[in-house]
mmCIF file of C-alpha atoms and ligand atoms in Angstrom:
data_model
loop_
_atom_site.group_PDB
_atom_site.id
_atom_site.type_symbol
_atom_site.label_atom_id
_atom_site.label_comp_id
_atom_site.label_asym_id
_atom_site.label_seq_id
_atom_site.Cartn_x
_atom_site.Cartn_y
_atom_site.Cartn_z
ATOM 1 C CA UNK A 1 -137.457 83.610 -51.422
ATOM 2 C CA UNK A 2 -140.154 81.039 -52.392
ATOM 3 C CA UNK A 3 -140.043 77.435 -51.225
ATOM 4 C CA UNK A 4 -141.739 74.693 -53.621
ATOM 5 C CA UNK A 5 -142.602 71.141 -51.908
ATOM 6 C CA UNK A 6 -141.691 68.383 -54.333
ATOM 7 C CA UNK A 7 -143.126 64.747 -54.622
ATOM 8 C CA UNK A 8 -142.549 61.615 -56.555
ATOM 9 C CA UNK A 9 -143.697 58.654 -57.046
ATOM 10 C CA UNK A 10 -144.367 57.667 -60.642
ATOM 11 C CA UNK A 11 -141.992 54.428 -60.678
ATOM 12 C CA UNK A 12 -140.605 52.761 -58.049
ATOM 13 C CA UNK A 13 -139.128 55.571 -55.727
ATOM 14 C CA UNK A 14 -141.107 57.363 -52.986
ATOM 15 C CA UNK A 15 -139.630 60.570 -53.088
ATOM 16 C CA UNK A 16 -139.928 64.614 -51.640
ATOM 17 C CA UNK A 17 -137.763 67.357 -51.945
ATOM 18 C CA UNK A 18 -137.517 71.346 -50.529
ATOM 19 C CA UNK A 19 -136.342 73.218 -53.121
ATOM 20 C CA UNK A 20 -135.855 77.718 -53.046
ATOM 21 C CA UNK A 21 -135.629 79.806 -55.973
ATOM 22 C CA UNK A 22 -132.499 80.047 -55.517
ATOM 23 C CA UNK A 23 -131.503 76.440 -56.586
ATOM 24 C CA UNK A 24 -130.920 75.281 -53.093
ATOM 25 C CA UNK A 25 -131.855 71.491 -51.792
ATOM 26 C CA UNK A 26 -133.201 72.119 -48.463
ATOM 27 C CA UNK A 27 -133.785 68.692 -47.783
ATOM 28 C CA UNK A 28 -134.525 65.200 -49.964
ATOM 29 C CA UNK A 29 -135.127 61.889 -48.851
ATOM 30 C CA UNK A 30 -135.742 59.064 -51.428
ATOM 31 C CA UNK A 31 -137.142 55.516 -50.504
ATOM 32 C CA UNK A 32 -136.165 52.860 -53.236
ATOM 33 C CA UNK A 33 -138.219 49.774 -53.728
ATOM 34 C CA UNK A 34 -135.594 47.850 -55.049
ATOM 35 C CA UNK A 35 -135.657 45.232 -52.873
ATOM 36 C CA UNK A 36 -139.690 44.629 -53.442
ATOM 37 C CA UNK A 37 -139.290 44.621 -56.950
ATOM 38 C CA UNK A 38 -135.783 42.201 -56.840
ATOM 39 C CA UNK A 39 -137.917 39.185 -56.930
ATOM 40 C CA UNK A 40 -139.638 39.593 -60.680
ATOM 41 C CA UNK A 41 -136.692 41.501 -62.331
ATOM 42 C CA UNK A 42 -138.777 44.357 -63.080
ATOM 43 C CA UNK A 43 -140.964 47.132 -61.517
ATOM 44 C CA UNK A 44 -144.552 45.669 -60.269
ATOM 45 C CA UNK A 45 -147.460 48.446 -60.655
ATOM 46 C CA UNK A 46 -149.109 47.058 -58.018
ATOM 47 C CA UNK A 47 -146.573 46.379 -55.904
ATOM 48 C CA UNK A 48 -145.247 49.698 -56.124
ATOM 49 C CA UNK A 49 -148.306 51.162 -55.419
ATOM 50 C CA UNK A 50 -149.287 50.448 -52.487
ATOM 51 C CA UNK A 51 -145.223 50.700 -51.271
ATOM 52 C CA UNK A 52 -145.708 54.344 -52.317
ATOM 53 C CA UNK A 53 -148.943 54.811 -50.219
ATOM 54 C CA UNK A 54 -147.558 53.184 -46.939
ATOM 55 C CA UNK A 55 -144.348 55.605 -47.567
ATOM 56 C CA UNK A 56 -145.552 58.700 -48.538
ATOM 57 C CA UNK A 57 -146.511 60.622 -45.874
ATOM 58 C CA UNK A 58 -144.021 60.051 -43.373
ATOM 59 C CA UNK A 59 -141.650 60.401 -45.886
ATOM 60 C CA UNK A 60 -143.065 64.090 -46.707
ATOM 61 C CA UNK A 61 -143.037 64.957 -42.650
ATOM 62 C CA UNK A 62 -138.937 63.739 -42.579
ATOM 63 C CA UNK A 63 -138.397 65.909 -45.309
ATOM 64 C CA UNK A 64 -140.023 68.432 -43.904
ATOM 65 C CA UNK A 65 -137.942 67.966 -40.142
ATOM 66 C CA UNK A 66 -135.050 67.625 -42.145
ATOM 67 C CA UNK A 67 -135.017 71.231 -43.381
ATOM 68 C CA UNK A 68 -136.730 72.389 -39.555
ATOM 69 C CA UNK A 69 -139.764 73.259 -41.774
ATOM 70 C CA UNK A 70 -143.508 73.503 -41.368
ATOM 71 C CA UNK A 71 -145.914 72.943 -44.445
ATOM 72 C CA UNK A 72 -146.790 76.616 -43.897
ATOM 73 C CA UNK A 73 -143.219 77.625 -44.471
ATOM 74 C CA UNK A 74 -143.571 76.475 -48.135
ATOM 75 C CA UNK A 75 -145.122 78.387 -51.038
ATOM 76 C CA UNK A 76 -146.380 75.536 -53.184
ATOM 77 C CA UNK A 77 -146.627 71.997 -53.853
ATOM 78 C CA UNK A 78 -145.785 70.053 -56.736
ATOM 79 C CA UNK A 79 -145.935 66.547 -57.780
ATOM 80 C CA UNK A 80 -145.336 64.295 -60.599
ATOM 81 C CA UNK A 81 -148.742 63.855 -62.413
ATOM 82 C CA UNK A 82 -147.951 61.396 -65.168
ATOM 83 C CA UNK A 83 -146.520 59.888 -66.994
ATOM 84 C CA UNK A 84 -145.331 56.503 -65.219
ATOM 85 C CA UNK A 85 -147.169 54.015 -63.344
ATOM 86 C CA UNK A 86 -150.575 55.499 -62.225
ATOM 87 C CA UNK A 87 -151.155 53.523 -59.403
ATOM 88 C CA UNK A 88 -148.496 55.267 -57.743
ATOM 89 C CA UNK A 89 -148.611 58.521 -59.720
ATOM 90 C CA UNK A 90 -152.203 58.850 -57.925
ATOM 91 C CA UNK A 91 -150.938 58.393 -54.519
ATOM 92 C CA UNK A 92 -148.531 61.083 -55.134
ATOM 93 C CA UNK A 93 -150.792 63.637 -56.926
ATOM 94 C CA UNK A 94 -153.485 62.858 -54.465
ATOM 95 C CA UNK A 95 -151.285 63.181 -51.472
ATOM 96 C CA UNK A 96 -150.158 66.586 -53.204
ATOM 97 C CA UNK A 97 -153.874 67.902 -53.081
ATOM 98 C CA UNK A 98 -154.703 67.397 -49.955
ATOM 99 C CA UNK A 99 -151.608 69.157 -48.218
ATOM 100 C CA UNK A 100 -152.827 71.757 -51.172
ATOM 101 C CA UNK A 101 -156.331 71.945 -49.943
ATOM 102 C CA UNK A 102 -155.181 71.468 -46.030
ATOM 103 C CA UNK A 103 -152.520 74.468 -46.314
ATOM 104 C CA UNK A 104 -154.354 76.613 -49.083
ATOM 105 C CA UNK A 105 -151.250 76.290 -51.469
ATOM 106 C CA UNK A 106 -151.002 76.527 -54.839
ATOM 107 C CA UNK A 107 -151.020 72.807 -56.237
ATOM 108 C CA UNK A 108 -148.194 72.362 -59.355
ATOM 109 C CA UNK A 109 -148.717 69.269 -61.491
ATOM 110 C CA UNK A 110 -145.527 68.395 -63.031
ATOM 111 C CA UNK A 111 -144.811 66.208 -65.654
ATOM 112 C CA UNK A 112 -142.082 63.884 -64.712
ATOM 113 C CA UNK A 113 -140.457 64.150 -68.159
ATOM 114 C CA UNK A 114 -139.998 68.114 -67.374
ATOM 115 C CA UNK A 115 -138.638 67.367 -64.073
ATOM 116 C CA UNK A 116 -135.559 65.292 -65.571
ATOM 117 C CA UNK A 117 -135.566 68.383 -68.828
ATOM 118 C CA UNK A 118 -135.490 71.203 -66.321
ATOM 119 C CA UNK A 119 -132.978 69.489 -63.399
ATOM 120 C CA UNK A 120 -129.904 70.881 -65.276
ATOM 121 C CA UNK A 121 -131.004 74.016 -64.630
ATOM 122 C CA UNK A 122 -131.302 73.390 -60.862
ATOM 123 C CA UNK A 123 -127.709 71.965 -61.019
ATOM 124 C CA UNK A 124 -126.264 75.162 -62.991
ATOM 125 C CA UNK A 125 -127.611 78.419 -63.153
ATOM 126 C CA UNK A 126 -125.933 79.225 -66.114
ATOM 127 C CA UNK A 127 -127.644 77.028 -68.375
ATOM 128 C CA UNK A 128 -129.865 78.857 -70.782
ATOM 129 C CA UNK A 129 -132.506 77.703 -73.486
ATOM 130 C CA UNK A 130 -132.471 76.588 -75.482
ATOM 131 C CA UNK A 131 -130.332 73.478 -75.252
ATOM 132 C CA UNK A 132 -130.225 70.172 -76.670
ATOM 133 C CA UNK A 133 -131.549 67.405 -74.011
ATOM 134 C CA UNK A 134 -130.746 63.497 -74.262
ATOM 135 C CA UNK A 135 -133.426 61.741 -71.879
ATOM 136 C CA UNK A 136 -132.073 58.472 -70.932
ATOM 137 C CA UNK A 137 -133.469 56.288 -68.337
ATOM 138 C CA UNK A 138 -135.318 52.931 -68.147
ATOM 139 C CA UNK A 139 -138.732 54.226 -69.367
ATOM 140 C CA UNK A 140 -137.267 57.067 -71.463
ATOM 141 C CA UNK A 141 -135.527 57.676 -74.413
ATOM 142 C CA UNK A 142 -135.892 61.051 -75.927
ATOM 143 C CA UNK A 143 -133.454 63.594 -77.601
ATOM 144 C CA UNK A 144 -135.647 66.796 -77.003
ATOM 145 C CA UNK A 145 -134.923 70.600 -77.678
ATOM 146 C CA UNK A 146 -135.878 72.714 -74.693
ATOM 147 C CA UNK A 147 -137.374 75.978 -75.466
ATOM 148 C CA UNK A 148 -138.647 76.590 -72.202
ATOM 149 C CA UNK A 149 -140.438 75.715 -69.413
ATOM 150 C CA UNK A 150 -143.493 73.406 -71.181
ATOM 151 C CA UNK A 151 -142.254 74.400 -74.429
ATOM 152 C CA UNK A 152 -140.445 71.485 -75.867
ATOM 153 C CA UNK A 153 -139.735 69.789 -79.443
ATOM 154 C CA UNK A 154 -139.076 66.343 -79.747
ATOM 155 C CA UNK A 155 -136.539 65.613 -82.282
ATOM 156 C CA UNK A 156 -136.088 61.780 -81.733
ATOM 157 C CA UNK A 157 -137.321 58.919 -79.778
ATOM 158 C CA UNK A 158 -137.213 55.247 -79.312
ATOM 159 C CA UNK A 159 -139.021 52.602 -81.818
ATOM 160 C CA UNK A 160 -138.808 50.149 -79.325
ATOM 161 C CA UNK A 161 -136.550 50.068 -75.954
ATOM 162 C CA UNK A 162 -135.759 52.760 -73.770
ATOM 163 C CA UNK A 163 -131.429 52.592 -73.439
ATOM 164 C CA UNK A 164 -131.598 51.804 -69.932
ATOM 165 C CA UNK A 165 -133.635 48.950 -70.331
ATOM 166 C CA UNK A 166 -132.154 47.721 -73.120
ATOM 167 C CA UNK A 167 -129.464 47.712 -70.042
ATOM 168 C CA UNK A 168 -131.135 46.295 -67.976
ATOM 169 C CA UNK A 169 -132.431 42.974 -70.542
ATOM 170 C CA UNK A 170 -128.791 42.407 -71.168
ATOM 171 C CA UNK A 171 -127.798 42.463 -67.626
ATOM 172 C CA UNK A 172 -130.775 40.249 -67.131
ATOM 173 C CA UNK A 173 -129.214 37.781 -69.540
ATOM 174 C CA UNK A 174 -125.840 38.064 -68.675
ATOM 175 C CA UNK A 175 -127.198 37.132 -65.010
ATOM 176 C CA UNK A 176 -126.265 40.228 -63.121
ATOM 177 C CA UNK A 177 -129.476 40.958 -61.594
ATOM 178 C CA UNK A 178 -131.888 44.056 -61.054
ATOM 179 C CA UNK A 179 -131.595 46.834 -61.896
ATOM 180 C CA UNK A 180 -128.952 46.058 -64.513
ATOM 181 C CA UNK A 181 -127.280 48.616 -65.652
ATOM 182 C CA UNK A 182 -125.031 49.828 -63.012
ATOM 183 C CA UNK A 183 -123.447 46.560 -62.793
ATOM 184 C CA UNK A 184 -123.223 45.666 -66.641
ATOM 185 C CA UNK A 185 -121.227 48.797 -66.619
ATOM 186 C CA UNK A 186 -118.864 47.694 -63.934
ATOM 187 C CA UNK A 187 -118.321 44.289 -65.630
ATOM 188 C CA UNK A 188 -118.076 46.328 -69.125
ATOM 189 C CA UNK A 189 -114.600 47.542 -67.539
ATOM 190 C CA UNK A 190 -113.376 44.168 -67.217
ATOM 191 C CA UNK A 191 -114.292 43.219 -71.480
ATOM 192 C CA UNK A 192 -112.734 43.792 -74.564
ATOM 193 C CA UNK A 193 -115.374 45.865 -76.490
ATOM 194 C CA UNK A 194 -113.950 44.266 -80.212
ATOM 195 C CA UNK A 195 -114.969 40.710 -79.105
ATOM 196 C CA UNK A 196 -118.301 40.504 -79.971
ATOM 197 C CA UNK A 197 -120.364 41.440 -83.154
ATOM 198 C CA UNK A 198 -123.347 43.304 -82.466
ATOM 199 C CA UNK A 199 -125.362 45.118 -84.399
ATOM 200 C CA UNK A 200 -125.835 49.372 -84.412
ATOM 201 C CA UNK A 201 -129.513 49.655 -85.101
ATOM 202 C CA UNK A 202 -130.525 52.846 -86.994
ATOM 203 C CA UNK A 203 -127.030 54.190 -87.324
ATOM 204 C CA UNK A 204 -126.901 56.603 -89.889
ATOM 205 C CA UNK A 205 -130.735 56.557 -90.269
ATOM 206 C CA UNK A 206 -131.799 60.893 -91.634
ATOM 207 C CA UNK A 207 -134.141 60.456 -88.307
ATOM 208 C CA UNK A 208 -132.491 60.602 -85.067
ATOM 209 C CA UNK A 209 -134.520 58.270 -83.729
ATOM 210 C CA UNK A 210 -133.435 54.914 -81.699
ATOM 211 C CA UNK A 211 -133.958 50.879 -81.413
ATOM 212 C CA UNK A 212 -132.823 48.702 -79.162
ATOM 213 C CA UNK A 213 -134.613 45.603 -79.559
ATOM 214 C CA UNK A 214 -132.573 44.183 -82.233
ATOM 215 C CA UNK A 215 -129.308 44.924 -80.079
ATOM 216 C CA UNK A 216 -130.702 43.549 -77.208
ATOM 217 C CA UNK A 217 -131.365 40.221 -79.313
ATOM 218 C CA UNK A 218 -128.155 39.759 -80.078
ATOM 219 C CA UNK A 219 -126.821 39.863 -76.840
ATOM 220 C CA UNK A 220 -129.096 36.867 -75.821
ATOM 221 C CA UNK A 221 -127.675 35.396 -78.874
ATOM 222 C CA UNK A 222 -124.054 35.595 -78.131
ATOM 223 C CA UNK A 223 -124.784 34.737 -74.458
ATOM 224 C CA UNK A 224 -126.681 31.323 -75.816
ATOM 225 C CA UNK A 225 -123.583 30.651 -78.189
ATOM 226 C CA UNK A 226 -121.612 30.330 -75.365
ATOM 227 C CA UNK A 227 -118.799 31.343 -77.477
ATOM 228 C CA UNK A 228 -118.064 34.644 -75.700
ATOM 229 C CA UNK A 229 -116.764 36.068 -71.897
ATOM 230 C CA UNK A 230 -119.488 37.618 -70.105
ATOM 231 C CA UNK A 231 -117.180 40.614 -69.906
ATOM 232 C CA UNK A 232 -116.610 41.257 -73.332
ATOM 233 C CA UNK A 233 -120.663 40.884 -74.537
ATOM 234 C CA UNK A 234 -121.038 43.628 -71.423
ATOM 235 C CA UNK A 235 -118.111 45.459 -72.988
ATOM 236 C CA UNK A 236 -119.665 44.921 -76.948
ATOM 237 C CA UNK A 237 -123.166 45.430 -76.171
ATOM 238 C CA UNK A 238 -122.334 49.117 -74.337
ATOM 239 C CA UNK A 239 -119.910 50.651 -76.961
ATOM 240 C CA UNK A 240 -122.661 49.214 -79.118
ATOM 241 C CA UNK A 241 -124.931 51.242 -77.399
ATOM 242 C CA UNK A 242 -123.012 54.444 -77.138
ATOM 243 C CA UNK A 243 -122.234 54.342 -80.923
ATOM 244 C CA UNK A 244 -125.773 54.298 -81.486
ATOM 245 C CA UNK A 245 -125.970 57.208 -79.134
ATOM 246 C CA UNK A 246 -123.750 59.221 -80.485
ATOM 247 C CA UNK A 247 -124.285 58.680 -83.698
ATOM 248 C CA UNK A 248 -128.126 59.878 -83.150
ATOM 249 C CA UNK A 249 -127.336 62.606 -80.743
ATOM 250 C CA UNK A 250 -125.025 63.935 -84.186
ATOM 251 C CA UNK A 251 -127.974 64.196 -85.882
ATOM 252 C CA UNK A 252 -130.084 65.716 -84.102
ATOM 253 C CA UNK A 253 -127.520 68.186 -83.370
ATOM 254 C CA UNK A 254 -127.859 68.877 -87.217
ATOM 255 C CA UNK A 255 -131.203 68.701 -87.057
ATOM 256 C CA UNK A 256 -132.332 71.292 -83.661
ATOM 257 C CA UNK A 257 -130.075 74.219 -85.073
ATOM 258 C CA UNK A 258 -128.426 76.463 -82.335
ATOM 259 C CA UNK A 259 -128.438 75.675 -79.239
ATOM 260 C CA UNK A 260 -126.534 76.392 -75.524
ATOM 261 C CA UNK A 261 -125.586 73.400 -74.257
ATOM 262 C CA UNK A 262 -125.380 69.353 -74.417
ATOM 263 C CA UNK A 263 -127.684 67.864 -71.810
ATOM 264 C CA UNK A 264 -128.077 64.449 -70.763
ATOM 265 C CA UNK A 265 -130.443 63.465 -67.792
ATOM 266 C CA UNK A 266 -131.811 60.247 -66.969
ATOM 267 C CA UNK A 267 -130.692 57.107 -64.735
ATOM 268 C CA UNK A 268 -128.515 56.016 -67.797
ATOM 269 C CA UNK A 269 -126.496 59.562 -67.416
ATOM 270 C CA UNK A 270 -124.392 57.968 -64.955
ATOM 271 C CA UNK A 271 -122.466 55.536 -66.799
ATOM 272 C CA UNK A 272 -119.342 56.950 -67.189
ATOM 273 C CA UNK A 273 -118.574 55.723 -70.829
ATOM 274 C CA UNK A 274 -121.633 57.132 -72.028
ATOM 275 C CA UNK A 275 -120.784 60.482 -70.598
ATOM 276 C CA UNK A 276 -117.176 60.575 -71.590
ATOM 277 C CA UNK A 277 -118.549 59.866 -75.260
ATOM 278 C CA UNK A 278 -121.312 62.317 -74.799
ATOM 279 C CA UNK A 279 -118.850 65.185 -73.564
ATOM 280 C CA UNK A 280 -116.011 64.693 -76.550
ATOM 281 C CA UNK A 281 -119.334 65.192 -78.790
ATOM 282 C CA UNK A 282 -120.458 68.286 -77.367
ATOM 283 C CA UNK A 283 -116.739 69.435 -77.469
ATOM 284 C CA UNK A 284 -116.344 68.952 -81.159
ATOM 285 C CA UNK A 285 -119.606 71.106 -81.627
ATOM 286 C CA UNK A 286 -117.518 73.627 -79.094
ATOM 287 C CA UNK A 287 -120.579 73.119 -76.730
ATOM 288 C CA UNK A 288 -120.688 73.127 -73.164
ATOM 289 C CA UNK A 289 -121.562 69.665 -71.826
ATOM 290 C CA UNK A 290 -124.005 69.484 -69.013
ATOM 291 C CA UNK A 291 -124.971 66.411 -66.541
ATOM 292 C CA UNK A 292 -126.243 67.097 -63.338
ATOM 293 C CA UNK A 293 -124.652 64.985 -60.541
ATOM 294 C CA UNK A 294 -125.730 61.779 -60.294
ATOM 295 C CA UNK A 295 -128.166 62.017 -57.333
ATOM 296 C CA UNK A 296 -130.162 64.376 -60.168
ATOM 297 C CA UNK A 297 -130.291 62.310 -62.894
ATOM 298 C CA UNK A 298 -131.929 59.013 -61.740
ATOM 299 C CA UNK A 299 -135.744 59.704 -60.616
ATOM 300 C CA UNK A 300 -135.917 62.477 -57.499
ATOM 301 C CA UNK A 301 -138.123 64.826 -56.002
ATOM 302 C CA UNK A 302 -135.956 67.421 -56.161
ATOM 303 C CA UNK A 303 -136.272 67.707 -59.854
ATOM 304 C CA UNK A 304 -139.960 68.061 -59.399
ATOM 305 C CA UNK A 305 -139.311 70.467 -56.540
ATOM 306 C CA UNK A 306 -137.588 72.526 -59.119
ATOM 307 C CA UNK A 307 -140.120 72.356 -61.870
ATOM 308 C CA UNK A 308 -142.269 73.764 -59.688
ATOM 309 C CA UNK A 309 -140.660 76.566 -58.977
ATOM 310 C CA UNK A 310 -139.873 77.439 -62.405
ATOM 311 C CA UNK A 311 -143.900 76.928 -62.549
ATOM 312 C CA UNK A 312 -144.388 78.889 -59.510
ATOM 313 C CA UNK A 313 -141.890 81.793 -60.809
ATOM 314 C CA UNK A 314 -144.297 82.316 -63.991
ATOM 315 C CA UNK A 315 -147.066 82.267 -61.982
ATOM 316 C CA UNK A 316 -148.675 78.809 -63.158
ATOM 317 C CA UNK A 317 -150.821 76.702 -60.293
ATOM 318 C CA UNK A 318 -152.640 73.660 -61.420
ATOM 319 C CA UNK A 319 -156.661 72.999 -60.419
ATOM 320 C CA UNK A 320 -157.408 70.755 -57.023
ATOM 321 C CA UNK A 321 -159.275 68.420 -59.974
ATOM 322 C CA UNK A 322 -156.425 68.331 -62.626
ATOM 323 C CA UNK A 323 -155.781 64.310 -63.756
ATOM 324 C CA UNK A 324 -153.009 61.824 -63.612
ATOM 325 C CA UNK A 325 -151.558 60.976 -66.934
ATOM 326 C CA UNK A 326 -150.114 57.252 -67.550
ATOM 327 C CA UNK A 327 -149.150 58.760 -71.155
ATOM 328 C CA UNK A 328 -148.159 62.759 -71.103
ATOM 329 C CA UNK A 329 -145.853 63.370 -73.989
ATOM 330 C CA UNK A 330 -143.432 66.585 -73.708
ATOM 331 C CA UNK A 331 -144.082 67.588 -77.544
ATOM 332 C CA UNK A 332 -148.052 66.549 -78.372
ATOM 333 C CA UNK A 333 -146.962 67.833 -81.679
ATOM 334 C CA UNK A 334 -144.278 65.121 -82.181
ATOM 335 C CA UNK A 335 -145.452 62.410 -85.020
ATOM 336 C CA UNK A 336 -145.704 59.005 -83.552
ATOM 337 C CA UNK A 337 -142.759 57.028 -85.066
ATOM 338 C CA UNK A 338 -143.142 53.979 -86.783
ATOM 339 C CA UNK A 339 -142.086 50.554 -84.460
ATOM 340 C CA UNK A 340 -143.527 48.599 -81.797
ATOM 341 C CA UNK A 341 -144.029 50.187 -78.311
ATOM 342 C CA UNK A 342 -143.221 53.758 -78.409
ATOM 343 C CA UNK A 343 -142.258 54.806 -75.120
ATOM 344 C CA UNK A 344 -143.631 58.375 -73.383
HETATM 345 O O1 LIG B 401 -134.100 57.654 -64.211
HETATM 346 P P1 LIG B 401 -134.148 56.312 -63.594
HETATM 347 O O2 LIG B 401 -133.730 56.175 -62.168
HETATM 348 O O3 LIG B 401 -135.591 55.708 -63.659
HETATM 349 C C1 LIG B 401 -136.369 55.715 -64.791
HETATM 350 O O4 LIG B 401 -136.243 54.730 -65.552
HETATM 351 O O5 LIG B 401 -137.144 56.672 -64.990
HETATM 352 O O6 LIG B 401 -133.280 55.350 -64.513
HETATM 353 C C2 LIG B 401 -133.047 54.005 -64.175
HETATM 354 C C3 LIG B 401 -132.391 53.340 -65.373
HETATM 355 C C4 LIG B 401 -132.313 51.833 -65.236
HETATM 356 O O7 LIG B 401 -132.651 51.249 -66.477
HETATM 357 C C5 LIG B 401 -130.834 51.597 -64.902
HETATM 358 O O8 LIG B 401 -130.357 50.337 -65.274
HETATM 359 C C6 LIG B 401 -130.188 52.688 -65.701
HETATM 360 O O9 LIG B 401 -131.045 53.819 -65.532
HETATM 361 N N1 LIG B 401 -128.829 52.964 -65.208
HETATM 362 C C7 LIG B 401 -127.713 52.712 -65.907
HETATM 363 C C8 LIG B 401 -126.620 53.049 -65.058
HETATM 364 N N2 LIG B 401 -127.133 53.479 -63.879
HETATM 365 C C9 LIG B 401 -128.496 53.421 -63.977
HETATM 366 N N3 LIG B 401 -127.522 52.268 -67.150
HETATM 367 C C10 LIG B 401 -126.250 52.137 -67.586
HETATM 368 N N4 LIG B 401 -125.162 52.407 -66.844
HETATM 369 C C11 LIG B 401 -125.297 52.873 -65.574
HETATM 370 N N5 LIG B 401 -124.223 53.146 -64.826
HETATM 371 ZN ZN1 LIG B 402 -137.569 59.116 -64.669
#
């Protein structure tokens, strides 16, 4: 049995994980910096930063007790080495190479973006590649065909926005605090989704690609008319959203040929609308539909944990000098689409 160390800490949660071979969570713990970050109504780099370096190593030693483990009980040590904030993608990396270089492990520098592609796999052994992956969170928004471990194509991607923080903006607007999405889905329940007009940017487009901005806009819009329920923009702006989503997700479905499954991983996998929509998709493609549990699919260390091993199993380390990335894209090969800020 091989044990892989897992660490996070390219946003704004301190995070390590013990993770076997045989898809068992030893132990996790995850620090949230929520609270720091309430304040601006958005993630501060610095801020974060030096949260993750006064975490970090206790938070590694807990993990550790957790599981009644010793550093020289584990075969290898991974950590998230881009993309995301690099402030605190350094303190993690770093942190990683000198337990490496203390413990003479093998040091595995995963990108984060793999860690959410692979975590399916953690959650259910049966998943094979290739399969068709929808990356949704607030810095991501990806529809990608995994191959493989490292071997990835990118079929679409956002022109603007990421969903979730296209979830987050309208939250912002509709007053419901940070982060947004969680509770613009709760007050969603409460809406009628006809209500409102709102655009479906890119729906039908040959590209699966996405934007966001323009939806986003015309929330703030319908907020400022002041013609409209809170609950029913919340409930018009997400069925908005998911009929983008699916509509996109069709495509590239069209476009990736065969594959195993329908994946979705990312904070935004657990709305429950968007996974209900998601899983009558995959059905009418006769697909299985995959999301991990929830716990998985917003950031984690576990997920890094596991691309490690999956590293580890091949036989792939990573040099004591290898970088941290602010940019790492899955697919270097993927064109860079037309728009405004393309995210990772
Ligand atoms: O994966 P994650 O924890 O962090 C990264 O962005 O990488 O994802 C967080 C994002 C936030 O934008 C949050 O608002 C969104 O996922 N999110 C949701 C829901 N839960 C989290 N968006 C819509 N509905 C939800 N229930
Ligand atoms: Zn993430």
């Amino acid at each position: 049995m091989s044990i892989v160390l897992g660490i996070e800490s390219s946003c704004d949660e301190t995070a390590a994980a013990l993770v076997t071979d045989g898809r068992v969570i030893l132990a996790q713990r995850i620090a949230s910096q929520d609270e720091a970050h309430r304040p601006y109504g958005g993630v501060v780099p610095e801020i974060a930063a030096r949260a993750h370096a006064e975490r970090i190593a206790p938070l590694i030693e807990a993990t550790l007790a957790d599981a009644g483990m010793t550093l020289d009980q584990v075969d290898a040590i991974a950590a998230t080495a881009g993309p995301g904030l690099i402030g605190g993608v350094m303190v993690g990396l770093v942190t990683a190479k000198a337990l490496a270089m203390a413990t003479d492990k093998p040091l595995i520098a995963v990108n984060h973006l793999e860690g959410h592609a692979l975590s399916p796999r953690l959650a259910d052994a049966s998943l094979e590649y290739p399969y068709l992956l929808l990356l949704v969170s607030g810095g991501h928004c990806q529809i990608l065909l995994v191959e493989g471990v490292g071997r990835f194509r990118r079929i679409g991607t956002t022109i603007d926005d990421a969903l979730g923080e296209a979830f987050d903006k309208s939250a912002k607007v509709l007053g419901l605090g940070y982060p947004g999405g969680p509770a613009l889905e709760r007050l969603a329940l409460q809406g009628d989704a006809r209500k409102v007009p709102l655009p479906r940017p890119l729906k039908g487009s040959e590209e699966p690609h996405f934007s966001f901005a323009g939806l986003k806009s015309a929330v703030l819009r319908a907020k400022q008319s002041g013609e409209y329920a809170d609950a029913d923009i919340a409930a018009s702006f997400q069925q908005a959203a998911i009929d983008c989503l699916i509509d996109r997700t069709r495509r590239a479905l069209a476009k990736a040929g065969p594959v195993n499954a329908l994946v979705v991983a990312g904070g935004v996998a657990a709305n429950k609308a968007i996974r209900g929509a998601l899983e009558t998709l995959a059905e009418a493609h006769s697909l299985p539909f995959i999301a991990p549990p929830l716990a998985l699919c917003t950031d984690n260390a576990a997920m890094i944990a596991w691309a490690g091993v999956e590293r580890f199993e091949r036989g792939q380390s990573d040099p004591l000098d290898v970088a941290a990335r602010p940019r790492w894209p899955l697919d270097p090969e993927a064109e860079t689409v037309r728009g405004a800020g393309v995210k990772a």
